[in-house]
Short mmCIF file of C-alpha atoms and ligand atoms in Angstrom, two decimals:
data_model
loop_
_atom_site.label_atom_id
_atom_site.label_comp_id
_atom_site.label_asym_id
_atom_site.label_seq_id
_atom_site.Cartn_x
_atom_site.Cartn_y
_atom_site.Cartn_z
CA UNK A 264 148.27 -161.81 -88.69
CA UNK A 265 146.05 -163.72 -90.59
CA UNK A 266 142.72 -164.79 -88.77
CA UNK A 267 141.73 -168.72 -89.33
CA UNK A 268 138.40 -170.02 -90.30
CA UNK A 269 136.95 -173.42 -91.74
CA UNK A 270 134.53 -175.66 -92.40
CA UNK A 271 134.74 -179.04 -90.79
CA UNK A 272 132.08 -181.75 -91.89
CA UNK A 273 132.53 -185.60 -93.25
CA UNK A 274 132.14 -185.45 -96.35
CA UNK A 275 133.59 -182.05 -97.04
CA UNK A 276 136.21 -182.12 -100.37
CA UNK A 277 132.57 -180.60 -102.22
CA UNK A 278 131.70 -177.90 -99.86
CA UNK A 279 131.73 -174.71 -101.24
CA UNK A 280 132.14 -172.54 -98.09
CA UNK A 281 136.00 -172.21 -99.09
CA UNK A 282 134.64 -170.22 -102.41
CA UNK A 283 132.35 -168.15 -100.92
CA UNK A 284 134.34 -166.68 -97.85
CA UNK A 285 137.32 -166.06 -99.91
CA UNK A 286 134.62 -163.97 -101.99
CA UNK A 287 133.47 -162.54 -98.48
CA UNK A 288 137.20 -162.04 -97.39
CA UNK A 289 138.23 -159.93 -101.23
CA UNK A 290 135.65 -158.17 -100.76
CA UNK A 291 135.47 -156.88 -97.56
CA UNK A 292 138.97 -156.58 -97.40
CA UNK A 293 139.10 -158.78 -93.99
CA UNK A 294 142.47 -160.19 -93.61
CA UNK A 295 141.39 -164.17 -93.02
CA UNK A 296 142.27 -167.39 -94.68
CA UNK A 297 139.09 -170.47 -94.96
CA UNK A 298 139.97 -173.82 -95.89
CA UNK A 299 138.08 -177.49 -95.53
CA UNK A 300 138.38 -179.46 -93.11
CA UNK A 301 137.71 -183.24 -93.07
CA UNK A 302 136.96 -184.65 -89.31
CA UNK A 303 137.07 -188.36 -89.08
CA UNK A 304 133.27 -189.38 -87.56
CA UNK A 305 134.19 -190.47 -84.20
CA UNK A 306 136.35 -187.28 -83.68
CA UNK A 307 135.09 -183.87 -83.41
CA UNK A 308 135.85 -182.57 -80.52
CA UNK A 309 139.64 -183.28 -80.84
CA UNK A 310 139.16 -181.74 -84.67
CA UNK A 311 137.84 -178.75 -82.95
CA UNK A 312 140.39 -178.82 -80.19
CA UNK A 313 143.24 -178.86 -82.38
CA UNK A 314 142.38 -175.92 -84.67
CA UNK A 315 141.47 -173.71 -81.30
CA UNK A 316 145.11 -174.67 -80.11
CA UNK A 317 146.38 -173.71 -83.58
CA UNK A 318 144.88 -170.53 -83.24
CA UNK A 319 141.62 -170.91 -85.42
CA UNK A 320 139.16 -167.88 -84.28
CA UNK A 321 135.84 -169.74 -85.60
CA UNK A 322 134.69 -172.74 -87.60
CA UNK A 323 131.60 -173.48 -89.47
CA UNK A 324 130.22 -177.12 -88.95
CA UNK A 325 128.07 -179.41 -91.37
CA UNK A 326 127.19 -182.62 -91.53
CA UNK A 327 126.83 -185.31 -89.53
CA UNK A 328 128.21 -182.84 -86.67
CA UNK A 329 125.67 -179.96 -85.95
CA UNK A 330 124.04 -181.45 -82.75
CA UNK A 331 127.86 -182.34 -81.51
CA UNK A 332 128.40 -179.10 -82.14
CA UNK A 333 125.51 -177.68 -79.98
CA UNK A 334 126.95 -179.90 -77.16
CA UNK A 335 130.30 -178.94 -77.36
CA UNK A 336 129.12 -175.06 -77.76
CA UNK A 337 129.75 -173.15 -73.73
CA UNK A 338 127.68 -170.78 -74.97
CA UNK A 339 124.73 -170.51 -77.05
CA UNK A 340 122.19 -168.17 -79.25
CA UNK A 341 118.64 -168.79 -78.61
CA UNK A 342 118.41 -170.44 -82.57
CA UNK A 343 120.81 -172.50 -82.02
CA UNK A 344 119.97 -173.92 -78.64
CA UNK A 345 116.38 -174.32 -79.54
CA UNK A 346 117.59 -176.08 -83.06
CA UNK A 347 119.93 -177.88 -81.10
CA UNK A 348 122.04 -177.77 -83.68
CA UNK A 349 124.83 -175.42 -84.65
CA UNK A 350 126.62 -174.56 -87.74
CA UNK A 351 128.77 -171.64 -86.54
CA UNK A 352 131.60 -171.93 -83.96
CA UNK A 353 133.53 -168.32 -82.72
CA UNK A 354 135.95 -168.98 -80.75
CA UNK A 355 136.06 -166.38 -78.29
CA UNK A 356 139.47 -164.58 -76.26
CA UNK A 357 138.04 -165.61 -72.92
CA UNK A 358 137.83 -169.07 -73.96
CA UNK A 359 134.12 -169.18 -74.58
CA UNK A 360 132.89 -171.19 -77.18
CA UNK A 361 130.15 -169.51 -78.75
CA UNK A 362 127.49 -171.59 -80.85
CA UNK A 363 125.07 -170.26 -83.23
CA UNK A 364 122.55 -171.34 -86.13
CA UNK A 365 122.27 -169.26 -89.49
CA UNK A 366 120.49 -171.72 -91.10
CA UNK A 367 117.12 -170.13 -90.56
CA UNK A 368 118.85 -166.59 -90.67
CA UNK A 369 120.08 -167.87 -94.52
CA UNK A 370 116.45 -169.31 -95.29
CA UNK A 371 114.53 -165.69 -94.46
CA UNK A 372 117.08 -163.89 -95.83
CA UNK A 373 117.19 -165.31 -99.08
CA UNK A 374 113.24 -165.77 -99.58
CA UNK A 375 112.51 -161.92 -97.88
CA UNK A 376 115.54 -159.73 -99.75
CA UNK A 377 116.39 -161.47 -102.55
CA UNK A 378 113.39 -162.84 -103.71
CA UNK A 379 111.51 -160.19 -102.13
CA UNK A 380 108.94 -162.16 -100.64
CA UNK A 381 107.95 -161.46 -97.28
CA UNK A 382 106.44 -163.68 -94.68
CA UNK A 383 104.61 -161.16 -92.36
CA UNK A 384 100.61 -162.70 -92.96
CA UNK A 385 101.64 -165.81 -95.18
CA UNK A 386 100.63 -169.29 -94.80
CA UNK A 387 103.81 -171.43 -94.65
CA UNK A 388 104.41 -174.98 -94.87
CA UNK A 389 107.28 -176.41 -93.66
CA UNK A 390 108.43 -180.23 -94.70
CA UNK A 391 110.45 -182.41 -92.65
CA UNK A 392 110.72 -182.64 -89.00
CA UNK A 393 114.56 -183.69 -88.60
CA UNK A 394 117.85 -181.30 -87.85
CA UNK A 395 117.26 -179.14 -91.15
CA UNK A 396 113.72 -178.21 -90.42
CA UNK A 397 114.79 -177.94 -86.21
CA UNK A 398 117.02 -175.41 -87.59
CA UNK A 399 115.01 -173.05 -89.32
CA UNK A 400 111.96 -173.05 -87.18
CA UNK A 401 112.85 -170.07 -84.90
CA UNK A 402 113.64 -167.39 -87.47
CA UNK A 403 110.93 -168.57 -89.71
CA UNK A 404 108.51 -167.96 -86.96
CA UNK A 405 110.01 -164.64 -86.18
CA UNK A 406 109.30 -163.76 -89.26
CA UNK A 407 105.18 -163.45 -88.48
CA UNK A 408 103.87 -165.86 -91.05
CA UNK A 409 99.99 -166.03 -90.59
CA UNK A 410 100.14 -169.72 -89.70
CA UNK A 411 103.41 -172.35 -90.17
CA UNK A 412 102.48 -176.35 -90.40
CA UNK A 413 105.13 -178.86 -90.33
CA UNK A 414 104.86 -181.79 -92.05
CA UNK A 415 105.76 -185.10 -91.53
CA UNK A 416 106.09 -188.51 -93.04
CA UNK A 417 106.31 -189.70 -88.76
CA UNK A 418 103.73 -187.13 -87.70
CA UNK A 419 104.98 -187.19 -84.31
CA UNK A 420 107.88 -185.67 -84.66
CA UNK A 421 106.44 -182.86 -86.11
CA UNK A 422 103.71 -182.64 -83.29
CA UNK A 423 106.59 -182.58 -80.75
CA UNK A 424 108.13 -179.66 -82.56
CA UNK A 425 104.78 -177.83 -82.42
CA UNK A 426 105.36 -178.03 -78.74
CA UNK A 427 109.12 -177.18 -78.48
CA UNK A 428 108.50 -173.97 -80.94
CA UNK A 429 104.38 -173.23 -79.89
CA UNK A 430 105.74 -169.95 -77.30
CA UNK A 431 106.97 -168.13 -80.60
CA UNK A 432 104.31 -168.07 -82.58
CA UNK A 433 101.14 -169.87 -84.60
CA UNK A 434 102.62 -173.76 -85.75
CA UNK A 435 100.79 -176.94 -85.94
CA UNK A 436 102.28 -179.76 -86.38
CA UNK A 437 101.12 -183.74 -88.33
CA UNK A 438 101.03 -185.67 -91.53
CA UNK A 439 100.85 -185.09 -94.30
CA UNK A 440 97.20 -186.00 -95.21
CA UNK A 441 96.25 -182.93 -92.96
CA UNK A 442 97.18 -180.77 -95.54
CA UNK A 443 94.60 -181.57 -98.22
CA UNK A 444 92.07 -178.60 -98.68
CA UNK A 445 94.52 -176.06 -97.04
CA UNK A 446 96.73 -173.36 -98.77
CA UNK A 447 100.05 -172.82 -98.63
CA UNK A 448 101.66 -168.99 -100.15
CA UNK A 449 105.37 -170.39 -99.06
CA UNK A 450 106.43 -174.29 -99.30
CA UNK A 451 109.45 -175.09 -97.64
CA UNK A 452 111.25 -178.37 -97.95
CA UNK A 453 113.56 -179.34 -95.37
CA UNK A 454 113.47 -183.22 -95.88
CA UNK A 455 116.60 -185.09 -96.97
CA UNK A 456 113.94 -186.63 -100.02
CA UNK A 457 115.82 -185.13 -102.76
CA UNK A 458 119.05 -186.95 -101.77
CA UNK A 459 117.18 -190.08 -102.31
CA UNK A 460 115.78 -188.77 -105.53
CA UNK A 461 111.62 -188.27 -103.86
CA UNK A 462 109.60 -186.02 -102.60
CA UNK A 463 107.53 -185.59 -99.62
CA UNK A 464 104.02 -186.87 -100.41
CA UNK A 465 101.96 -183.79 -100.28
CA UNK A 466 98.42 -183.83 -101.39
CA UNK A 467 97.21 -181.94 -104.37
CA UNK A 468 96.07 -178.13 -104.74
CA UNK A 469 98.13 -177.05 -101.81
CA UNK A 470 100.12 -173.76 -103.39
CA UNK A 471 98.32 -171.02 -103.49
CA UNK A 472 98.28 -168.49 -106.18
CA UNK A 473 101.33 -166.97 -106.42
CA UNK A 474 102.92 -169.22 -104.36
CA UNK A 475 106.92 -169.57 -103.48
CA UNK A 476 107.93 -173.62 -103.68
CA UNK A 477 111.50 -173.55 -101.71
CA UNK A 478 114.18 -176.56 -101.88
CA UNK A 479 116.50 -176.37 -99.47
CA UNK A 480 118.39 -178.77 -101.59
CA UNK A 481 120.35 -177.22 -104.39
CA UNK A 482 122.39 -178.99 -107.51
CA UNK A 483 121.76 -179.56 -111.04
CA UNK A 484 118.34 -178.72 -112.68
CA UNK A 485 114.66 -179.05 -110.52
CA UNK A 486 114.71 -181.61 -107.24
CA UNK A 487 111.60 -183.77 -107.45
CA UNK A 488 109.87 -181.47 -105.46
CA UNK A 489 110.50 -178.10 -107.44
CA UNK A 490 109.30 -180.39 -110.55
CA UNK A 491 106.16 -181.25 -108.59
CA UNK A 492 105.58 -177.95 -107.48
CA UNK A 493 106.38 -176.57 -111.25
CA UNK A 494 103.57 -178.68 -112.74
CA UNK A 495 101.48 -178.05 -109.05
CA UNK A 496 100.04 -174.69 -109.10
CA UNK A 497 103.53 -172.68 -107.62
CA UNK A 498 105.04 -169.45 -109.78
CA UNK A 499 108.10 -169.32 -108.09
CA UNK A 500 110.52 -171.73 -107.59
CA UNK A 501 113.70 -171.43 -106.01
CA UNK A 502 116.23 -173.99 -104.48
CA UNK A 503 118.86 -173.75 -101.90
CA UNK A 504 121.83 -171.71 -103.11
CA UNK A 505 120.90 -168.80 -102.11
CA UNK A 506 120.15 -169.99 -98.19
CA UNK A 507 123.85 -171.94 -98.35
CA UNK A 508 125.61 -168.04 -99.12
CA UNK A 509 123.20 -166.13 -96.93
CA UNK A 510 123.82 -168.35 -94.04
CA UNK A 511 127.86 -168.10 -94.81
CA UNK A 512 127.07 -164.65 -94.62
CA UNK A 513 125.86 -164.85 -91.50
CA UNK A 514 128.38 -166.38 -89.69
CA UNK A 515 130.89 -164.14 -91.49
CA UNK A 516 129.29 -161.38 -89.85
CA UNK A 517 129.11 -163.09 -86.67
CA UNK A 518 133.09 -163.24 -87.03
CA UNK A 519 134.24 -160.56 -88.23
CA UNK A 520 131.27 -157.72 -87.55
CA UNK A 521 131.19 -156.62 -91.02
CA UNK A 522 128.19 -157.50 -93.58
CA UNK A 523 129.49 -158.76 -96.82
CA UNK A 524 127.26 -158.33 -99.96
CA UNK A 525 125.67 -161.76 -101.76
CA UNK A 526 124.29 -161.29 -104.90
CA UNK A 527 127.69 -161.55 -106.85
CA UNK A 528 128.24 -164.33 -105.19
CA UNK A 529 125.25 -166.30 -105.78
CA UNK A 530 125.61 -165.24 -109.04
CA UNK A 531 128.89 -166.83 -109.50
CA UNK A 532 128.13 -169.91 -108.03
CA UNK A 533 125.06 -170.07 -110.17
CA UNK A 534 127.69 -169.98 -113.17
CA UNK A 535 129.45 -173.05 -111.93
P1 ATR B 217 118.25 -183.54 -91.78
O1 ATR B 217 119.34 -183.18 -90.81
O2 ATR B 217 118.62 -183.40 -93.23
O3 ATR B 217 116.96 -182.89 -91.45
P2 ATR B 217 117.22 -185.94 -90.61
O4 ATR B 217 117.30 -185.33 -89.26
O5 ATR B 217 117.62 -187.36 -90.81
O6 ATR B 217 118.10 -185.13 -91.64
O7 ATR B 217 115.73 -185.73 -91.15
C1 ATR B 217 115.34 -186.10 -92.44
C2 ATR B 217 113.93 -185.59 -92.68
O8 ATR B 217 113.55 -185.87 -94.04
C3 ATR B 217 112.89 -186.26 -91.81
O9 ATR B 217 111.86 -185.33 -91.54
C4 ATR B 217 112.37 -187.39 -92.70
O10 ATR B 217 111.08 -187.85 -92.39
P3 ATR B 217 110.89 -188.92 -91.18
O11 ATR B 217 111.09 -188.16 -89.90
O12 ATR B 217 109.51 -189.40 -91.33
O13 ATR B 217 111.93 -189.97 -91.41
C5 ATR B 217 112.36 -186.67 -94.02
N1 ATR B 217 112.40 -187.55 -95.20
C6 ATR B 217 113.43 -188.25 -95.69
N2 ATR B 217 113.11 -188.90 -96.83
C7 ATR B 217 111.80 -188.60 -97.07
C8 ATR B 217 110.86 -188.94 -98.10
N3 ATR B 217 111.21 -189.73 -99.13
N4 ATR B 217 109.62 -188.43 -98.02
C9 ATR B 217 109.26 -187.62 -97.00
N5 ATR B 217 110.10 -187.24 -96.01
C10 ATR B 217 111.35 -187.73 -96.03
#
């Protein structure tokens, strides 16, 4: 029989998680069917609890319902329950709920194999202090960097993520003024700016030669901050498409134990 999967977020008619596990399903020859679901905003659970009942084996979850999610989650990785925020249901025979995060898995993944930039001994600077950047923090940090700062337009939230995330490794947390007269090799921004057509007000002379300037934002043409970054001092530039199919990939594997490849599909989506 055909296994059941889908995305269930509010907005959701633009997601393109349908594409990319059909991709996942052709060409791993998994025997599953993906569509979009739209969950009105005061009902998630009973979204949830009607595609269990119909047999769904696992959902992924966007916005505005990660941290609901994360609640209603019986069981949970250790990303996703220090994120507090989930983006990958599996629904489980025994009637667990299983909760997990690929955000951050998507972020390294994309940045480390497919731009082949690793972070073991790299300065990284992390913007934004809300659900996106709670989301990534683990694997980022897993992932050795010399130092990680998050940055903040309200400093203290980013100083009380230093202490949620300071037992895994070296991250500071404050405003952005801070930054002036350090350098960054990776710049990560996780802030919800580019929606609203800014960017986070970082100081001058902060990439580093060589440096990677990541949007976790993707769409048409540079966000504000890949411009400022362009015409900044980074040589790489990259934006969030690649993060949005590694993290589906992620979860895929998390469902259905089988690693599907990425490249064609970022690729294709690239073409769109
Ligand atoms: P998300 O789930 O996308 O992270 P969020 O939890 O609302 O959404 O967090 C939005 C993040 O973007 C916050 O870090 C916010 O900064 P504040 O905590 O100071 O509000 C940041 N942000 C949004 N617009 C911004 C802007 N124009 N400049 C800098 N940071 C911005």
């Amino acid at each position: 029989m055909t296994d059941r999967y889908a995305v269930v977020g509010n907005p959701i008619a633009h997601s393109k998680s349908p594409l990319i596990h059909a991709e996942f399903a052709r060409q791993t020859g998994q025997d599953m069917a993906y569509t979009a679901i739209l969950a009105p905003l005061d009902d998630f659970a009973g979204t949830v609890k009607q595609f269990r009942a119909e047999g769904g084996k696992g959902l992924n979850v966007t916005v505005p319902f990660k941290q609901e999610a994360w609640k209603l989650a019986t069981r949970l990785t250790d990303r996703a329950r220090l994120a507090e925020a989930v983006n990958t249901l599996k629904f489980e025979p025994d009637g667990t709920i299983l909760g997990d995060n690929t955000d951050g898995a998507g972020l390294t993944r994309d940045i480390r194999e497919n731009r082949g930039i690793p972070f073991e001994g790299k300065r990284v600077l992390l913007m934004g202090a809300g659900g996106a950047a709670r989301g990534v923090l683990l694997p980022l940090l897993l992932q050795k960097p010399e130092r990680l700062v998050i940055a903040n337009r309200t400093p203290e939230k980013a100083v009380e993520l230093e202490r949620r995330f300071a037992a895994y490794g070296p991250v500071e947390g404050g405003d952005y003024a801070r930054l002036a007269g350090s350098l960054f090799d990776i710049g990560i921004n996780a802030t919800s700016s580019s929606l609203s057509d800014a960017l986070p007000p970082l100081p001058q002379g902060v990439f580093a030669p060589g440096a990677l300037a990541y949007d976790m934002m993707y769409g048409k043409g540079l966000t504000p901050f890949l411009q400022f970054a362009q015409t900044h001092g980074a040589e790489h530039l990259a934006d969030g498409l690649g993060m949005l199919v590694e993290q589906a990939a992620e979860s895929f594997f998390l469902w259905r134990g089988v690693r599907p490849q990425t490249s064609s599909v970022i690729a294709k989506l690239k073409q769109l």
